[in-house]
XYZ file of C-alpha atoms in Angstrom:
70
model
C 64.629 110.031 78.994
C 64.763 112.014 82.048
C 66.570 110.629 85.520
C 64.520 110.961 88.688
C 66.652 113.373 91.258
C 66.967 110.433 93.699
C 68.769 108.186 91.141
C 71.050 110.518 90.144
C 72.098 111.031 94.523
C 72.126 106.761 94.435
C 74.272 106.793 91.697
C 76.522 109.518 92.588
C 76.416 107.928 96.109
C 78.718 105.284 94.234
C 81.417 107.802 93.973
C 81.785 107.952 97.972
C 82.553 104.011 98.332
C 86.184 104.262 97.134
C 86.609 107.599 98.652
C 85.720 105.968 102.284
C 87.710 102.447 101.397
C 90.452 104.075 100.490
C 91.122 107.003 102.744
C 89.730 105.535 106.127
C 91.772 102.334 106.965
C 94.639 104.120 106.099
C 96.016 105.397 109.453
C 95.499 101.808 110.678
C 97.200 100.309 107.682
C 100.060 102.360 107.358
C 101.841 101.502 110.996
C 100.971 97.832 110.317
C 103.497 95.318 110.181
C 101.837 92.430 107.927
C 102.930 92.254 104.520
C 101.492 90.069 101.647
C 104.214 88.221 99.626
C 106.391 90.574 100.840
C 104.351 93.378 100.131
C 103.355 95.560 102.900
C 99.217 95.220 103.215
C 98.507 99.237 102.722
C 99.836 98.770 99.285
C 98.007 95.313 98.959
C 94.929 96.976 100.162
C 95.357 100.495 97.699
C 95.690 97.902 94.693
C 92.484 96.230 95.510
C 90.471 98.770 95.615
C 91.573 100.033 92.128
C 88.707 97.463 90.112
C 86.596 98.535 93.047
C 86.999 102.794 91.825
C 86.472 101.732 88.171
C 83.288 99.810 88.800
C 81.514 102.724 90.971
C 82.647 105.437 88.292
C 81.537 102.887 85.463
C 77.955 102.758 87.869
C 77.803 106.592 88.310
C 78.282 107.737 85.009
C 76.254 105.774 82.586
C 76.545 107.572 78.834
C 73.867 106.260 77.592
C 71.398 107.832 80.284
C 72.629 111.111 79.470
C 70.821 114.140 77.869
C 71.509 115.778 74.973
C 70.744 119.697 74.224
C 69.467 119.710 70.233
């Protein structure tokens, strides 16, 4: 059960996606003045992404594909 080299890069690739969604809009959505139910939209925006995280890690680390040393 062996991984080729460029899966493994795709899959860690995953891992940058929340990275980018999180930390780039943030200097634009910190000064802004919109707010969601009363909620300013940074926060809105941080709470969105959280399924968004789980589902690249969940993508990036599969256990099952995973070798064992016996």
């Amino acid at each position: 059960m062996s991984v080729s080299c460029s899966g493994i890069r795709l899959r860690h690739g995953f891992l940058a996606l929340p990275f980018c969604l999180v930390l780039l809009p943030m200097p634009f959505l910190y000064g802004a003045s919109l707010r969601v139910m009363g909620v300013p939209l940074a926060l809105v925006w941080l709470f969105a992404c959280l399924p968004l995280t789980t589902l690249c890690l969940a993508l990036a680390v599969r256990p099952g594909e995973r070798e064992t040393d016996r």
